[in-house]
Amino acid sequence: MTTDALLQLGLFLSVLLLLSWPLAILINKVMQGEIQGPLRILKPLENGIYRLAGVNAAQETGWKSYAVSLLLFNAIGAFVLYLLQRVQGGLPFNPQGFGAVSPDSALNTAISFVTNTNWQGYGGESTMSYLTQMLGLTVQNFVSAATGIAVVIALIRGFARHSASTVGNFWVDLTRSTLYILLPLSLIWSLLFVGQGVIQNLDGYKEVQTVQAVTFQQPKHDSQGIVVKDAKGAPVMEDVVSHTQTLAMGPVASQEAIKLLGTNGGGFFNANSAHPFENPTPFSNFLQMLAIFIIPAALCFVFGRMVGDRRQGWAIIAAMTVIFVAMTCGLFYAEQVGTKGLSSLGVDQMVSTTQAGGNMEGKEARFGITATALFVAVTTSASCGAVNAMHDSLTPLGGLFPTALMQLGEVVFGGVGSGLYGMLVFAILAVFIAGLMVGRTPEYLGKKIEIFEMKMSALTILVTPILVLVGTAIALMVADGKVGILNPGAHGLSEVLYAFTSAANNNGSAFAGLSANTPFYNVMLGIAMWFGRFLIIVPVLAMAGSLAAKKRLSATGGTLPTHGPLFVVLLVGTVMLVGALNYVPALALGPVAEHLQMIAPVK
């Protein structure tokens, strides 16, 4: 691994910690209703929203009512987004005249954006109108992220309160997260992106003159517009010379900001953050990575503040950082070494971040290997799904690391809110394991961990492996699943495994060698996304209610300290063992087998 890679990783983590600390102070005050400074200008808007919706902001609820409100809100959001896609052809802000999205693709997209996954089986600039992008996709980017924040705040209240019957008010938490956290940050990042060259307009697509003519083939049409076919029924191809290129326009910067800050990941363009209109410079690339991690990192510090022991937040973020650094360094190495096949052909494979060294396939020359590999690690650690390179072009081991990061449960920083509540579930499991070792009833933050909490923890941890492995197995057995695999063998298995891993863990990135925009994959991945989100949220809220109702226990000489290096090591070990062991056989058949094939002697 190069010195440049270590410097970029160190700089990124340093700036992240520097900025997430003050953000944590803001989030802590906002979620407790202490609106101060310039944000007070939004207070009348908050109160107006409550009056319009008929919400009593002072009334808190138990976990069941909190969960019902959350599920109802998201179900309605999915229906509205589905409907908007189906009727977009007759609505305004559609300069290209795009028609209705197909039913299966619209269903998949609606579920995808509501669950904070943003899996995209379509090309954004060739499918969605500006209105659908703004009113449908961008709105869900905000509220799905706010939903994650609301859930983790409810769980933290469960640890912080004692002998309580409520965990908060979902509508208040949702509103405050959106108005005071996500909206101001998105405005700041949007302006930063525009300053770097990200476009923001409502113009129609532009035809521009190319530097040189481009020749390509397309099916020949007769005078009535019907495709001409030969005697065998195949289309007759003709050469076409083009002197122009169509450049897609649109309100990109505004969607780009919340796509990253909300760990959503859905790009305005099909190329996502590899497109120069979405991510034009190395500095914008750095800003994008920072945006993905800044709220998840800040929420760790919020956790420490709300439970009254800031060391607890440091312990959680330390465990996340240890796993992230180890996996990122492995990814750096895999991509910088390159591939043996190219080396045998005499291609320069010197370890470097320039285009001449390492595995540059599928990467943007303006970012190089190091910045690209770091982006890959960031986006798959957080359940974001934004990509600045073709993940399908990673080396076999390079593809293993992002897959494994998702399979850990998206708890290494993770999604906005979801990363922290996932890691706290592992923390509960860690203290339970420690309790078994010493024969003592486990405790965490003064709360006794009993059978109900362990049942909910087990359900939370097992949901995604079941969805991933069962979904992958079905796709590899049925004809509709196998027909979408464009690459046979181990890599084809990796593509399917990555798709279901990404969907069930609400990430959204993909190995694009899989043709997934089919009724089969749209439905199957939609199921994985929906249950991968809400079959975890409900048990987490149930734990929040149970913990809030418990009395606080005083620490004794036998209480396991959960703020020191020993607990960090225990937590990291629990995540790696429990989170990863479920997938070892599948990884062995996919990326590991492909790597062994790649390094095998050429006969």
Coordinates of C-alpha atoms in Angstrom, one line a residue:
M1 CA 0.0 0.0 0.0
T2 CA 1.4 3.4 -0.9
T3 CA 2.2 6.4 1.3
D4 CA -0.3 8.4 -0.7
A5 CA -3.1 6.0 0.2
L6 CA -2.3 6.2 3.9
L7 CA -2.1 10.0 3.7
Q8 CA -5.5 10.2 2.0
L9 CA -7.1 7.9 4.6
G10 CA -5.6 9.8 7.5
L11 CA -6.7 13.1 6.1
F12 CA -10.2 11.9 5.5
L13 CA -10.6 10.5 9.0
S14 CA -9.1 13.6 10.6
V15 CA -11.4 16.0 8.9
L16 CA -14.3 13.7 9.6
L17 CA -13.7 13.7 13.3
L18 CA -13.0 17.5 13.3
L19 CA -16.4 18.3 11.7
S20 CA -18.6 15.6 13.3
W21 CA -17.9 16.8 16.8
P22 CA -19.6 20.2 16.5
L23 CA -22.4 18.6 14.4
A24 CA -23.1 16.2 17.2
I25 CA -23.6 19.1 19.6
L26 CA -26.2 20.6 17.2
I27 CA -28.0 17.3 16.6
N28 CA -28.2 16.7 20.4
K29 CA -29.7 20.0 21.1
V30 CA -32.1 19.8 18.1
M31 CA -33.5 16.4 19.0
Q32 CA -34.1 17.6 22.6
G33 CA -36.0 20.7 21.3
E34 CA -33.3 23.2 22.0
I35 CA -33.4 25.2 18.8
Q36 CA -30.8 28.0 18.9
G37 CA -29.0 30.5 16.7
P38 CA -30.0 31.0 13.0
L39 CA -32.0 27.8 13.0
R40 CA -34.7 29.6 15.1
I41 CA -35.9 31.1 11.9
L42 CA -37.4 27.7 11.0
K43 CA -39.3 27.3 14.3
P44 CA -42.5 28.9 12.9
L45 CA -42.3 26.5 10.0
E46 CA -42.0 23.5 12.4
N47 CA -45.0 24.6 14.4
G48 CA -47.0 25.2 11.2
I49 CA -46.3 21.6 10.1
Y50 CA -47.6 20.3 13.4
R51 CA -50.8 22.3 13.2
L52 CA -51.3 21.3 9.6
A53 CA -50.8 17.6 10.4
G54 CA -52.7 17.7 13.6
V55 CA -49.7 16.6 15.7
N56 CA -49.4 17.3 19.4
A57 CA -45.7 17.9 19.7
A58 CA -45.8 17.7 23.5
Q59 CA -47.3 14.2 23.5
E60 CA -44.9 11.3 23.4
T61 CA -45.8 7.6 22.6
G62 CA -44.7 4.1 23.4
W63 CA -42.7 2.1 21.0
K64 CA -45.7 0.4 19.4
S65 CA -47.4 3.7 18.5
Y66 CA -44.0 5.0 17.3
A67 CA -43.6 2.0 15.1
V68 CA -47.1 2.1 13.6
S69 CA -46.7 5.8 12.8
L70 CA -43.3 5.1 11.1
L71 CA -44.6 2.1 9.1
L72 CA -47.8 4.0 8.0
F73 CA -45.7 7.1 6.9
N74 CA -43.3 5.0 4.8
A75 CA -46.1 2.9 3.3
I76 CA -47.9 6.0 2.1
G77 CA -44.6 7.4 0.8
A78 CA -44.0 4.3 -1.2
F79 CA -47.5 4.5 -2.8
V80 CA -47.2 8.2 -3.7
L81 CA -43.8 7.7 -5.3
Y82 CA -45.0 4.7 -7.2
L83 CA -48.0 6.7 -8.5
L84 CA -45.8 9.7 -9.4
Q85 CA -43.6 7.5 -11.6
R86 CA -46.6 5.9 -13.3
V87 CA -48.2 9.3 -14.3
Q88 CA -45.1 11.4 -14.9
G89 CA -45.7 11.5 -18.6
G90 CA -48.7 13.8 -18.1
L91 CA -47.1 16.1 -15.5
P92 CA -44.9 19.3 -15.9
F93 CA -41.1 19.6 -15.6
N94 CA -40.6 16.9 -18.2
P95 CA -38.7 18.6 -21.0
Q96 CA -37.7 15.3 -22.6
G97 CA -41.3 13.9 -22.6
F98 CA -40.5 10.8 -20.6
G99 CA -43.5 8.4 -20.4
A100 CA -44.6 6.3 -17.5
V101 CA -42.1 4.0 -15.8
S102 CA -43.0 0.3 -16.1
P103 CA -45.0 -1.1 -13.1
D104 CA -42.2 -3.5 -11.9
S105 CA -39.5 -0.8 -12.2
A106 CA -41.7 1.8 -10.5
L107 CA -42.4 -0.6 -7.6
N108 CA -38.7 -1.4 -7.2
T109 CA -37.8 2.3 -7.3
A110 CA -40.5 3.3 -4.8
I111 CA -39.4 0.7 -2.3
S112 CA -35.8 1.5 -2.9
F113 CA -36.0 5.2 -2.1
V114 CA -38.4 4.8 0.8
T115 CA -36.1 2.3 2.5
N116 CA -33.0 4.5 2.1
T117 CA -31.5 2.0 -0.4
N118 CA -31.7 3.8 -3.7
W119 CA -31.0 0.8 -5.8
Q120 CA -31.4 2.0 -9.4
G121 CA -32.3 -0.5 -12.1
Y122 CA -32.9 2.4 -14.6
G123 CA -30.9 5.2 -16.2
G124 CA -31.9 8.4 -14.4
E125 CA -31.3 10.8 -17.3
S126 CA -33.3 8.6 -19.7
T127 CA -36.2 7.5 -17.4
M128 CA -37.2 10.1 -14.8
S129 CA -38.6 13.6 -15.4
Y130 CA -37.4 16.5 -13.4
L131 CA -40.6 16.5 -11.3
T132 CA -40.1 12.8 -10.4
Q133 CA -36.5 13.5 -9.5
M134 CA -37.4 16.5 -7.3
L135 CA -40.8 15.8 -5.8
G136 CA -40.4 12.0 -5.6
L137 CA -36.8 10.8 -5.3
T138 CA -35.3 13.9 -3.5
V139 CA -38.1 14.1 -1.0
Q140 CA -37.7 10.5 -0.1
N141 CA -34.0 11.0 0.2
F142 CA -34.8 13.5 3.0
V143 CA -37.5 11.6 4.9
S144 CA -36.0 8.1 4.6
A145 CA -32.8 9.5 6.2
A146 CA -34.9 11.4 8.8
T147 CA -36.6 8.1 9.6
G148 CA -33.3 6.5 10.4
I149 CA -32.3 9.4 12.7
A150 CA -35.7 9.1 14.5
V151 CA -35.2 5.4 15.1
V152 CA -31.7 5.7 16.6
I153 CA -32.8 8.6 18.8
A154 CA -35.7 6.5 20.1
L155 CA -33.2 3.7 20.9
I156 CA -30.8 6.1 22.6
R157 CA -33.7 7.4 24.7
G158 CA -34.4 3.8 25.7
F159 CA -30.8 3.6 27.2
A160 CA -31.0 7.1 28.7
R161 CA -34.4 6.9 30.4
H162 CA -35.5 4.6 33.2
S163 CA -38.9 3.5 34.4
A164 CA -40.4 5.3 31.4
S165 CA -43.3 4.2 29.1
T166 CA -42.5 6.4 26.1
V167 CA -39.6 6.7 23.6
G168 CA -40.6 10.0 21.9
N169 CA -42.9 11.3 19.2
F170 CA -42.1 10.0 15.6
W171 CA -43.6 13.0 13.9
V172 CA -41.6 15.4 16.0
D173 CA -38.4 13.5 15.5
L174 CA -39.0 13.2 11.8
T175 CA -39.7 16.9 11.4
R176 CA -36.8 18.1 13.4
S177 CA -34.3 15.8 11.7
T178 CA -35.4 17.1 8.3
L179 CA -35.8 20.8 9.1
Y180 CA -32.8 21.5 11.4
I181 CA -30.2 18.8 10.3
L182 CA -30.7 17.5 6.8
L183 CA -32.1 20.7 5.1
P184 CA -29.3 23.1 6.3
L185 CA -26.5 20.7 5.6
S186 CA -27.9 19.9 2.2
L187 CA -28.1 23.7 1.4
I188 CA -24.4 24.1 2.4
W189 CA -23.2 21.0 0.4
S190 CA -25.3 22.0 -2.6
L191 CA -23.6 25.4 -2.8
L192 CA -20.2 23.7 -2.4
F193 CA -21.0 21.3 -5.2
V194 CA -22.2 24.1 -7.5
G195 CA -18.9 25.9 -6.8
Q196 CA -17.0 22.8 -8.0
G197 CA -19.0 22.6 -11.2
V198 CA -22.0 20.3 -10.4
I199 CA -24.9 21.6 -12.5
Q200 CA -28.2 22.9 -11.2
N201 CA -30.9 23.9 -13.7
L202 CA -34.2 23.1 -15.2
D203 CA -33.1 23.4 -18.8
G204 CA -33.9 20.9 -21.6
Y205 CA -31.1 18.5 -22.7
K206 CA -28.5 20.2 -25.0
E207 CA -27.1 19.1 -28.3
V208 CA -23.4 20.0 -28.6
Q209 CA -21.0 19.7 -31.5
T210 CA -18.4 17.0 -30.9
V211 CA -14.6 17.4 -31.6
Q212 CA -14.7 14.6 -34.1
A213 CA -17.3 12.5 -35.8
V214 CA -18.5 9.2 -34.1
T215 CA -19.5 6.2 -36.2
F216 CA -21.7 3.5 -34.9
Q217 CA -24.3 1.0 -36.0
Q218 CA -28.0 0.9 -35.4
P219 CA -31.0 -1.0 -36.9
K220 CA -32.2 0.3 -40.2
H221 CA -35.8 1.6 -40.5
D222 CA -38.1 1.8 -43.5
S223 CA -40.1 4.8 -44.6
Q224 CA -42.8 3.9 -42.1
G225 CA -40.4 3.6 -39.1
I226 CA -40.4 -0.2 -39.0
V227 CA -37.2 -2.0 -38.4
V228 CA -35.9 -3.8 -41.5
K229 CA -35.0 -7.5 -41.0
D230 CA -33.1 -10.0 -43.1
A231 CA -34.1 -13.4 -44.2
K232 CA -33.3 -14.9 -40.7
G233 CA -35.4 -12.3 -38.9
A234 CA -32.4 -10.4 -37.5
P235 CA -32.3 -6.5 -37.8
V236 CA -30.4 -5.1 -40.7
M237 CA -27.7 -2.8 -39.3
E238 CA -26.5 0.4 -40.9
D239 CA -23.6 2.7 -40.2
V240 CA -24.5 6.1 -38.7
V241 CA -22.1 9.1 -38.4
S242 CA -22.9 11.6 -35.7
H243 CA -21.4 15.0 -35.2
T244 CA -23.3 15.9 -32.1
Q245 CA -23.8 14.6 -28.6
T246 CA -26.8 15.0 -26.2
L247 CA -25.9 16.4 -22.7
A248 CA -28.4 15.8 -20.0
M249 CA -29.3 18.8 -17.8
G250 CA -31.3 19.1 -14.6
P251 CA -31.4 20.0 -10.9
V252 CA -28.4 17.8 -10.0
A253 CA -26.6 19.6 -7.1
S254 CA -29.7 19.7 -4.9
Q255 CA -30.2 16.0 -5.2
E256 CA -26.5 15.2 -5.0
A257 CA -26.2 16.8 -1.6
I258 CA -29.0 14.9 0.2
K259 CA -28.2 11.7 -1.8
L260 CA -24.8 11.7 0.1
L261 CA -25.7 13.4 3.4
G262 CA -28.7 11.0 3.8
T263 CA -26.6 8.0 2.8
N264 CA -29.1 7.4 0.1
G265 CA -26.9 7.1 -3.0
G266 CA -29.3 7.4 -5.9
G267 CA -27.6 9.4 -8.7
F268 CA -29.3 11.9 -11.0
F269 CA -27.4 10.2 -13.8
N270 CA -26.9 6.5 -14.5
A271 CA -23.1 6.9 -14.0
N272 CA -23.8 8.3 -10.5
S273 CA -20.8 10.0 -8.9
A274 CA -18.5 8.9 -11.8
H275 CA -20.4 11.4 -14.0
P276 CA -18.5 14.8 -14.3
F277 CA -21.8 16.7 -13.8
E278 CA -22.3 15.0 -10.5
N279 CA -18.7 14.8 -9.3
P280 CA -16.4 16.9 -11.4
T281 CA -13.2 17.3 -9.3
P282 CA -11.0 15.6 -6.8
F283 CA -12.2 18.1 -4.2
S284 CA -15.8 17.4 -4.9
N285 CA -15.0 13.7 -4.6
F286 CA -13.5 14.4 -1.1
L287 CA -16.6 16.4 -0.2
Q288 CA -18.8 13.6 -1.2
M289 CA -17.0 11.0 0.9
L290 CA -17.1 13.4 3.9
A291 CA -20.9 14.0 3.4
I292 CA -21.6 10.2 3.5
F293 CA -19.9 9.7 6.9
I294 CA -20.4 13.0 8.7
I295 CA -23.9 12.4 10.2
P296 CA -23.3 8.7 11.1
A297 CA -20.0 9.7 12.9
A298 CA -21.7 12.6 14.6
L299 CA -24.5 10.4 15.9
C300 CA -21.9 8.3 17.8
F301 CA -21.0 11.4 19.8
V302 CA -24.7 12.2 20.2
F303 CA -25.1 8.8 21.8
G304 CA -22.4 9.5 24.3
R305 CA -24.0 12.9 25.2
M306 CA -27.6 11.6 25.5
V307 CA -26.6 8.6 27.8
G308 CA -24.5 10.9 30.0
D309 CA -21.1 9.3 29.3
R310 CA -19.3 10.7 26.3
R311 CA -16.8 7.9 26.5
Q312 CA -19.5 5.5 25.3
G313 CA -19.7 7.4 22.0
W314 CA -15.9 7.3 21.6
A315 CA -15.9 3.5 22.2
I316 CA -18.5 3.0 19.4
I317 CA -16.8 5.2 16.9
A318 CA -13.4 3.6 17.7
A319 CA -14.8 0.1 16.9
M320 CA -16.2 1.4 13.7
T321 CA -13.0 3.1 12.7
V322 CA -10.8 0.0 13.4
I323 CA -13.0 -2.1 11.1
F324 CA -13.1 0.6 8.5
V325 CA -9.4 1.2 8.4
A326 CA -8.6 -2.6 8.2
M327 CA -11.0 -3.2 5.3
T328 CA -10.0 -0.1 3.4
C329 CA -6.3 -1.0 3.6
G330 CA -7.2 -4.4 2.2
L331 CA -9.1 -2.7 -0.6
F332 CA -6.2 -0.4 -1.3
Y333 CA -3.8 -3.3 -1.7
A334 CA -6.1 -5.4 -3.9
E335 CA -6.6 -2.5 -6.4
Q336 CA -3.1 -1.2 -6.4
V337 CA -1.5 -4.7 -7.1
G338 CA -3.7 -5.1 -10.2
T339 CA -4.3 -8.3 -12.1
K340 CA -2.0 -11.0 -13.1
G341 CA -3.6 -11.3 -16.5
L342 CA -2.5 -7.8 -17.5
S343 CA 1.0 -8.4 -16.1
S344 CA 1.5 -11.5 -18.2
L345 CA 0.8 -9.3 -21.3
G346 CA 3.5 -6.9 -20.4
V347 CA 1.1 -4.1 -19.2
D348 CA 2.7 -1.8 -16.6
Q349 CA 1.4 -2.9 -13.2
M350 CA 3.6 -0.8 -10.9
V351 CA 2.0 0.0 -7.6
S352 CA 0.9 3.6 -8.2
T353 CA -2.1 5.8 -8.2
T354 CA -1.6 6.9 -11.7
Q355 CA -3.4 5.5 -14.7
A356 CA -0.4 3.3 -15.6
G357 CA -0.3 1.4 -12.3
G358 CA -2.6 -1.1 -10.6
N359 CA -6.2 -1.8 -11.7
M360 CA -7.5 1.2 -13.4
E361 CA -10.3 -0.6 -15.3
G362 CA -13.7 1.0 -14.5
K363 CA -12.2 4.0 -12.7
E364 CA -12.1 7.7 -13.5
A365 CA -8.6 9.0 -14.4
R366 CA -9.3 12.2 -12.5
F367 CA -9.6 10.3 -9.2
G368 CA -7.1 7.5 -9.6
I369 CA -6.9 4.2 -7.7
T370 CA -6.5 5.6 -4.2
A371 CA -9.4 8.1 -4.2
T372 CA -11.6 5.5 -5.9
A373 CA -10.8 2.7 -3.5
L374 CA -11.5 5.0 -0.6
F375 CA -14.8 6.0 -2.1
V376 CA -15.7 2.4 -2.6
A377 CA -15.0 1.6 1.1
V378 CA -16.9 4.7 2.3
T379 CA -20.0 4.1 0.3
T380 CA -20.3 0.4 1.2
S381 CA -19.5 1.0 4.9
A382 CA -22.3 3.5 5.0
S383 CA -25.5 2.2 3.5
C384 CA -25.1 4.8 0.7
G385 CA -24.8 3.2 -2.7
A386 CA -23.2 6.2 -4.4
V387 CA -20.4 5.0 -6.7
N388 CA -17.6 6.8 -8.5
A389 CA -16.3 3.7 -10.3
M390 CA -17.6 0.5 -11.8
H391 CA -17.6 -2.0 -8.9
D392 CA -18.0 -4.8 -11.4
S393 CA -14.4 -4.0 -12.6
L394 CA -12.8 -4.3 -9.2
T395 CA -10.4 -7.2 -8.7
P396 CA -11.9 -10.3 -7.1
L397 CA -10.5 -9.4 -3.7
G398 CA -11.2 -5.7 -4.4
G399 CA -14.9 -6.8 -4.8
L400 CA -14.8 -9.0 -1.7
F401 CA -14.1 -6.1 0.7
P402 CA -17.1 -3.9 -0.1
T403 CA -19.3 -7.0 -0.2
A404 CA -18.1 -8.0 3.3
L405 CA -18.5 -4.4 4.6
M406 CA -22.2 -4.6 3.7
Q407 CA -22.5 -8.1 5.0
L408 CA -21.4 -7.0 8.4
G409 CA -24.8 -5.3 8.7
E410 CA -23.9 -1.8 7.5
V411 CA -22.7 -1.0 11.0
V412 CA -19.2 0.4 10.1
F413 CA -20.5 4.0 10.4
G414 CA -23.4 2.7 8.3
G415 CA -26.5 4.6 7.2
V416 CA -27.8 7.7 8.8
G417 CA -29.2 6.3 12.1
S418 CA -29.2 2.7 10.9
G419 CA -25.5 2.3 11.3
L420 CA -25.5 3.3 15.0
Y421 CA -28.6 1.3 15.9
G422 CA -27.2 -1.7 14.2
M423 CA -23.9 -1.3 16.1
L424 CA -25.7 -0.9 19.4
V425 CA -27.5 -4.2 18.7
F426 CA -24.0 -5.8 18.3
A427 CA -23.0 -4.0 21.6
I428 CA -25.9 -5.7 23.4
L429 CA -24.8 -9.0 21.9
A430 CA -21.2 -8.4 23.0
V431 CA -22.1 -7.7 26.6
F432 CA -24.3 -10.8 26.5
I433 CA -21.4 -12.9 25.3
A434 CA -19.1 -11.4 28.0
G435 CA -21.8 -12.2 30.6
L436 CA -21.8 -15.8 29.5
M437 CA -18.0 -16.0 29.9
V438 CA -18.1 -14.9 33.6
G439 CA -21.5 -16.3 34.6
R440 CA -23.0 -12.8 35.2
T441 CA -26.3 -11.3 34.0
P442 CA -25.2 -8.9 31.2
E443 CA -25.7 -5.2 31.6
Y444 CA -25.2 -2.3 29.2
L445 CA -25.3 1.3 30.3
G446 CA -27.0 0.4 33.5
K447 CA -29.7 -1.7 31.9
K448 CA -30.0 -5.4 32.5
I449 CA -30.0 -7.3 29.2
E450 CA -32.6 -10.1 29.4
I451 CA -34.3 -12.6 27.2
F452 CA -36.5 -10.1 25.3
E453 CA -33.6 -7.9 24.3
M454 CA -31.7 -11.0 23.1
K455 CA -34.6 -12.3 21.1
M456 CA -34.9 -8.9 19.4
S457 CA -31.2 -8.7 18.8
A458 CA -31.1 -12.2 17.3
L459 CA -34.0 -11.3 15.0
T460 CA -32.2 -8.1 13.9
I461 CA -29.0 -9.8 13.2
L462 CA -30.5 -12.8 11.3
V463 CA -32.9 -11.0 9.0
T464 CA -30.4 -9.8 6.5
P465 CA -28.4 -13.0 6.1
I466 CA -31.7 -14.9 5.5
L467 CA -32.8 -12.4 2.9
V468 CA -29.4 -12.3 1.1
L469 CA -28.7 -16.0 1.0
V470 CA -32.2 -17.2 0.3
G471 CA -32.6 -14.5 -2.4
T472 CA -29.3 -15.4 -4.0
A473 CA -30.1 -19.1 -4.0
I474 CA -33.5 -18.6 -5.7
A475 CA -31.9 -16.3 -8.3
L476 CA -29.3 -19.0 -9.1
M477 CA -31.9 -21.7 -9.4
V478 CA -34.7 -20.2 -11.5
A479 CA -34.5 -19.4 -15.2
D480 CA -35.6 -15.7 -14.7
G481 CA -32.7 -15.2 -12.3
K482 CA -30.0 -17.0 -14.3
V483 CA -30.9 -15.1 -17.6
G484 CA -29.7 -11.8 -16.1
I485 CA -26.2 -13.1 -15.3
L486 CA -24.0 -11.8 -18.1
N487 CA -20.7 -13.3 -16.7
P488 CA -20.6 -17.1 -16.1
G489 CA -18.8 -18.8 -13.2
A490 CA -17.6 -17.4 -9.9
H491 CA -17.9 -13.7 -11.0
G492 CA -21.6 -14.3 -12.0
L493 CA -22.3 -15.6 -8.5
S494 CA -20.5 -12.6 -7.0
E495 CA -22.8 -10.3 -9.0
V496 CA -25.9 -11.9 -7.7
L497 CA -24.6 -12.2 -4.2
Y498 CA -23.6 -8.5 -4.3
A499 CA -27.0 -7.5 -5.6
F500 CA -29.0 -9.2 -2.7
T501 CA -26.4 -8.1 -0.2
S502 CA -26.8 -4.5 -1.3
A503 CA -30.6 -4.7 -1.4
A504 CA -31.1 -6.4 2.0
N505 CA -28.6 -4.1 3.7
N506 CA -30.2 -1.0 2.1
N507 CA -27.0 0.0 0.4
G508 CA -27.9 0.3 -3.3
S509 CA -24.6 0.0 -5.1
A510 CA -24.3 -2.8 -7.7
F511 CA -22.0 -5.1 -9.7
A512 CA -23.5 -3.8 -13.0
G513 CA -22.7 -6.9 -14.9
L514 CA -26.1 -8.2 -13.7
S515 CA -29.1 -7.3 -15.8
A516 CA -31.4 -6.5 -12.9
N517 CA -34.1 -4.3 -14.5
T518 CA -36.4 -7.3 -15.1
P519 CA -39.7 -8.2 -13.4
F520 CA -38.0 -11.0 -11.5
Y521 CA -35.1 -9.0 -10.0
N522 CA -37.3 -5.8 -9.5
V523 CA -39.7 -7.8 -7.3
M524 CA -37.1 -10.0 -5.5
L525 CA -34.8 -7.1 -4.7
G526 CA -37.8 -5.0 -3.7
I527 CA -38.8 -7.7 -1.2
A528 CA -35.3 -7.8 0.2
M529 CA -35.1 -4.0 0.5
W530 CA -38.5 -3.7 2.3
F531 CA -38.0 -6.4 4.9
G532 CA -34.3 -5.6 5.2
R533 CA -35.3 -2.2 6.4
F534 CA -38.5 -2.6 8.5
L535 CA -37.9 -6.1 9.9
I536 CA -34.9 -4.5 11.7
I537 CA -36.5 -1.2 12.6
V538 CA -39.5 -2.8 14.5
P539 CA -37.3 -5.0 16.7
V540 CA -35.0 -2.0 17.4
L541 CA -38.0 0.1 18.5
A542 CA -39.2 -2.8 20.6
M543 CA -35.9 -2.9 22.4
A544 CA -36.1 0.9 22.9
G545 CA -39.4 0.5 24.7
S546 CA -38.2 -2.4 26.8
L547 CA -35.0 -0.6 27.8
A548 CA -36.8 2.6 28.6
A549 CA -39.1 0.8 31.0
K550 CA -36.2 -0.8 33.0
K551 CA -34.8 0.6 36.2
R552 CA -31.2 1.9 36.1
L553 CA -28.7 -0.4 37.9
S554 CA -25.8 1.0 39.8
A555 CA -22.3 -0.1 38.6
T556 CA -20.5 -2.6 40.7
G557 CA -17.1 -4.2 40.8
G558 CA -18.4 -6.9 38.4
T559 CA -19.9 -4.6 35.9
L560 CA -18.1 -4.7 32.5
P561 CA -16.8 -1.3 31.5
T562 CA -18.1 -0.5 28.0
H563 CA -16.0 2.5 27.3
G564 CA -12.4 1.2 27.2
P565 CA -10.1 -0.6 24.8
L566 CA -11.2 -4.1 26.1
F567 CA -14.8 -3.4 25.1
V568 CA -13.8 -2.0 21.7
V569 CA -11.9 -5.2 21.0
L570 CA -14.8 -7.3 22.2
L571 CA -17.2 -5.3 20.0
V572 CA -15.0 -5.5 16.9
G573 CA -14.7 -9.3 17.4
T574 CA -18.4 -9.7 17.8
V575 CA -19.1 -7.8 14.6
M576 CA -16.5 -9.7 12.6
L577 CA -17.5 -13.1 13.9
V578 CA -21.2 -12.9 14.0
G579 CA -21.6 -10.5 11.1
A580 CA -19.3 -12.2 8.7
L581 CA -19.4 -16.0 9.4
N582 CA -22.9 -16.3 7.9
Y583 CA -21.5 -15.4 4.5
V584 CA -18.1 -17.3 4.4
P585 CA -19.3 -20.2 2.1
A586 CA -20.9 -17.8 -0.3
L587 CA -17.8 -15.6 -0.4
A588 CA -15.6 -18.7 -0.9
L589 CA -17.7 -19.7 -4.0
G590 CA -17.7 -16.1 -5.4
P591 CA -14.8 -13.6 -5.0
V592 CA -12.4 -16.0 -3.3
A593 CA -12.8 -18.7 -6.0
E594 CA -12.4 -16.0 -8.7
H595 CA -9.2 -14.7 -7.1
L596 CA -7.7 -18.2 -7.0
Q597 CA -8.6 -18.6 -10.7
M598 CA -6.9 -15.3 -11.5
I599 CA -3.6 -16.1 -9.7
A600 CA -3.5 -19.7 -11.1
P601 CA -0.6 -20.5 -13.4
V602 CA -1.4 -19.9 -17.1
K603 CA -1.3 -23.2 -19.0

